[in-house]
Amino acid sequence: MMTNSHAGGRHCARRLRHSLLCGLLLLCAAWATTASAAVSEPQARALLQALDTRSFEAKGEAAQAIADSQASQKTRWLQALLDGRLGKERRGEQFYIVTDDSGREWPLIDAITFAEAGSGSRRTVDIFKINNDLRTQLQGMIASLSLAEGDERSRLAAADRLIGDVNADNVESVRASREREESATVRDRLDIALALYRVQQGDATALKTLKGNLDTRVRNTLTTVAAGDGELASQAQQVLDGIESKRAWYDRAQTLFFGLSAGSILVLAAIGLAITFGVMGVINMAHGELIMLGAYTTWLIQQALPGQPGLALVLAIPGGFLVAGAFGVLIERTVIRFLKGRPLETLLATFGLSLILQQLVRTLFSPLNRRVASPEWLQGAWQINDALSLTLNRLGVLGFCLLVFAALWALMRYTRLGLEVRAVTQNRAMARAMGVRAARVDMLTFGLGAGVAGLAGVALSQLTNVGPNLGQGYIVDSFLVVVFGGVGNLWGTLVAGMSLGVINQVLQPWVGAVLAKIIVLVGVILFIQKRPQGIFAPKGRVS
Amino acid sequence: MTTTALRKLIATAALTTTLAGFSAPLLAADDGPIRVGILHSLSGTMAISESTLKDEMLMLIDQQNKAGGLLGRQLEPVVMDPASDWSRYAEQARSMLTGDKRVDVIFGNWTSASRKAVLPVVEELDGLLFYPVQYEGQESSENIFYTGAAPNQQAIPAVDYLMGQGVERWALLGTDYVYPRTTNEILEAYLKAHGVADDDIMVNYTPFGFSDWQSIVSRVKDFGSQGKKTAVVSTINGDANVPFYNELANQGIKASDIPVVAFSVGEQELTGIDTAPLVGHLAAWNYFMSVDSDANYDFIDAWVAYTGNKDAVVNDPMEAHYIGFNMWLKAVESAGTTDVDAVKDAIIGVTVPNLSGGAATMMPNHHITKPVMIGEIQDDGQFSVVWQTPTTVAGDAWSDYLPASKNLISDWRAPLRCGKLDVERMVCEDGAGAN
């Protein structure tokens, strides 16, 4: 069994390479595919019947037979097989395509006539299974079937797969394709593939083309070449050194991005706390749960707008702010204002509140995590080059964090509320004497801090699990950031959050995630010993 | 009649009356319900996984009661909530096993930490515990029955499968606690025994609930781009998996480049993830919801009807409880009593059907036989089985690949009765036979 599948894997890989090459040649030569004529029903049945086997190798051959056949349905069959929707009646001879496999009862169509064929379930329809090798193989077949309308993008993909895969058998045809190719980018790829082949054959002049190339296949091939001896090896080593040092720079850039992204999450989680704890001096242990409420708001809005995760996410920004803010005002009115100046009791009361909020969510929405979908524009990565790519969801959160920070800073700096908050912070009695309604300012400030926590929840819903325990993981980190940055200072929170994020990510590859966190914690404790006021000392009243 | 005879007669009569007086309440207790303890967390971090097992046990007990109960008596569930707090598992197991309302058997626990906390309690109070989750092995208790997989029933076959697929480089990622650490230790020893170089193995541990996977995934990507076919073996536990898989998808790591085989990710965990970008990543279990057998379809239908949720999923630990519960029923029936010692003896060798169309047998080391399956993630959140052992595999309590345990076996049958027997020196280190 084991050896079989091993051999099967190699076999498939060879076949894949073969079909890709064929595809590329087809493409570049712009051969028109012969129009497929329909096959008779028994023939179609026989083609499908061949798929009904347990061996993936045999299934691959059956799929290849379909691809090579004249059947007009073949693209749809292969696509359905790839999607896991092609199957056979369990106790019968009918072949079906499942048109919608989301429920437990599936609507079916006949695989040969495409006529509607009632419904079925796992019990009645045996879906043809595929594995990783077969999946790759099928993708290759479907790609080469649609080559006639193959655009530059698919030619580029085919050329890309050739890097490291050029050999004596196909080198001439690749050269021919390179001559015919019109697109410069595709030509560059083919040049690299050919140069790599020439280097493998001992041609040192081809090394020039490979200079500074970041593709890992180029690096791996050169490593093998450089391991030999002679002039070629030392020249290859030089090129390799250049590649490695270039990669090292991109690695540093990537670590910096990872750090800023981790930092932006810390800043988002902490900045609401910087307002409630830093400005008002309230130790709010329920801050994490306010973040959780923001995340659940995102989920609820997505439930209300099925199929539109992007719109839901945009609406969740004001939604999360308002829901968490309303809870914040409620907490301030009912609990915190009665405990003014009694920090220990505030701490205990808000800790109790956090447990109540968690259990509330657990009872209302079940203890299971909820899935918040990411809109398409936050999925995947921005591929800058072969060595550097930035994931879009992290990039989005980083941008969002900076926006929230800017808005908050402007609010504190330029609005009447901001002025009043600063006045109350600096001297409460004096501010009241000047006619500022301190109680109202307290309520609004707390509501603002809570609302910003809700915004953090909206952002976190894109990165981590939305569940009742979401907030717990961020409360300690948030206090850490606020204390490190300097209590009552927004800039301090930004700088502290970002630097802790970067330090953590720089340490992580060396010492592991657990130890990195410990080192950061010890570092902050030592720093606070030396400089109790944090990075930025608070201006005005020091409490 | 002599006076002596008369005295004897009176004494006998008195004795009989006293005995009758004693035995009446004893008989009455035997007429009452049989208590089945359910010790799964219904709140806290583990509630995600464990609360479904509680519901499943209630369903199984309900079905059995409708079918006439056990030994003519009804089964009564006793549910407690240890709230994901390991020491509370021990306290609650103690309260289940003491007093008038002592339970006859306990089905419970998920994490190894909680099992280790309960172990001394069930041994001291002579209880029975059925533990349904795959675990790290290196343990065999007289009072615990391990219906989940031991490493040789999950981790080792999964690695074998990947070796067959041409994998030469291994990233072992895990959550930082006893199960991943022990499993990875065994796997490292196994891989090195199969000629894998130190440089081709990368080990990394992360805390519970970890969510910032970007730099680790990026390291794996780098590790996997050195020209050798690479796979990730994941013992990442709980909800840390969701951000991990999301990060894999976002950084564009496809199953055809670097497949990830997971030992703690099942249907339940996938309900929180968009599986379209993960198609082809693997999991190794002894049961998948997509398995084709009538027993499985019936079980799923019953579960959907019981929960009233048409999207309800079932998973491997649920199958383990299904098997464990049926084994216990059969053992009690053949022993004719719920007495712990009698059931312990009767259950060894008991065979019941599993959900994948085969059968499971309780072995003398308190582990069971299971088929090993490798499934690939599909875009509907299910797994499609791509490989399966031709026969069932018996669980091995003590790993053969670690130097410290390679000579150890466990056999709880009389006259050996030993959970840790060194076969080389023939010394029993733990169990009734240890003296």
Short mmCIF file of C-alpha atoms in Angstrom, two decimals, chain A residues 104 368, chain B residues 51-60 62-63 66 268 289 298-315 318:
data_model
loop_
_atom_site.label_atom_id
_atom_site.label_comp_id
_atom_site.label_asym_id
_atom_site.label_seq_id
_atom_site.Cartn_x
_atom_site.Cartn_y
_atom_site.Cartn_z
CA ARG A 104 -27.82 17.01 4.04
CA LEU A 368 -18.86 27.62 20.69
CA SER B 51 -20.13 19.99 25.96
CA THR B 52 -21.07 17.95 22.87
CA LEU B 53 -19.76 14.79 24.55
CA LYS B 54 -22.07 15.42 27.50
CA ASP B 55 -25.02 15.71 25.11
CA GLU B 56 -23.95 12.58 23.30
CA MET B 57 -23.80 10.58 26.56
CA LEU B 58 -27.28 11.82 27.48
CA MET B 59 -28.51 10.66 24.08
CA LEU B 60 -26.91 7.22 24.43
CA ASP B 62 -31.73 7.88 26.72
CA GLN B 63 -31.62 5.35 23.86
CA LYS B 66 -35.92 3.31 25.84
CA GLN B 268 -16.16 20.18 15.26
CA MET B 289 -18.17 11.75 9.96
CA ASP B 298 -27.91 5.85 11.76
CA PHE B 299 -25.76 7.45 14.43
CA ILE B 300 -25.69 10.79 12.56
CA ASP B 301 -29.46 10.70 12.01
CA ALA B 302 -30.03 10.00 15.70
CA TRP B 303 -27.67 12.82 16.68
CA VAL B 304 -29.31 15.30 14.32
CA ALA B 305 -32.72 14.33 15.65
CA TYR B 306 -31.54 14.54 19.27
CA THR B 307 -29.90 17.97 18.92
CA GLY B 308 -32.58 19.33 16.61
CA ASN B 309 -29.80 20.95 14.56
CA LYS B 310 -29.60 19.76 10.98
CA ASP B 311 -26.01 21.02 10.69
CA ALA B 312 -24.83 19.18 13.83
CA VAL B 313 -21.52 17.39 13.31
CA VAL B 314 -20.08 14.31 14.96
CA ASN B 315 -16.41 13.54 15.53
CA MET B 318 -17.91 10.93 20.06
#
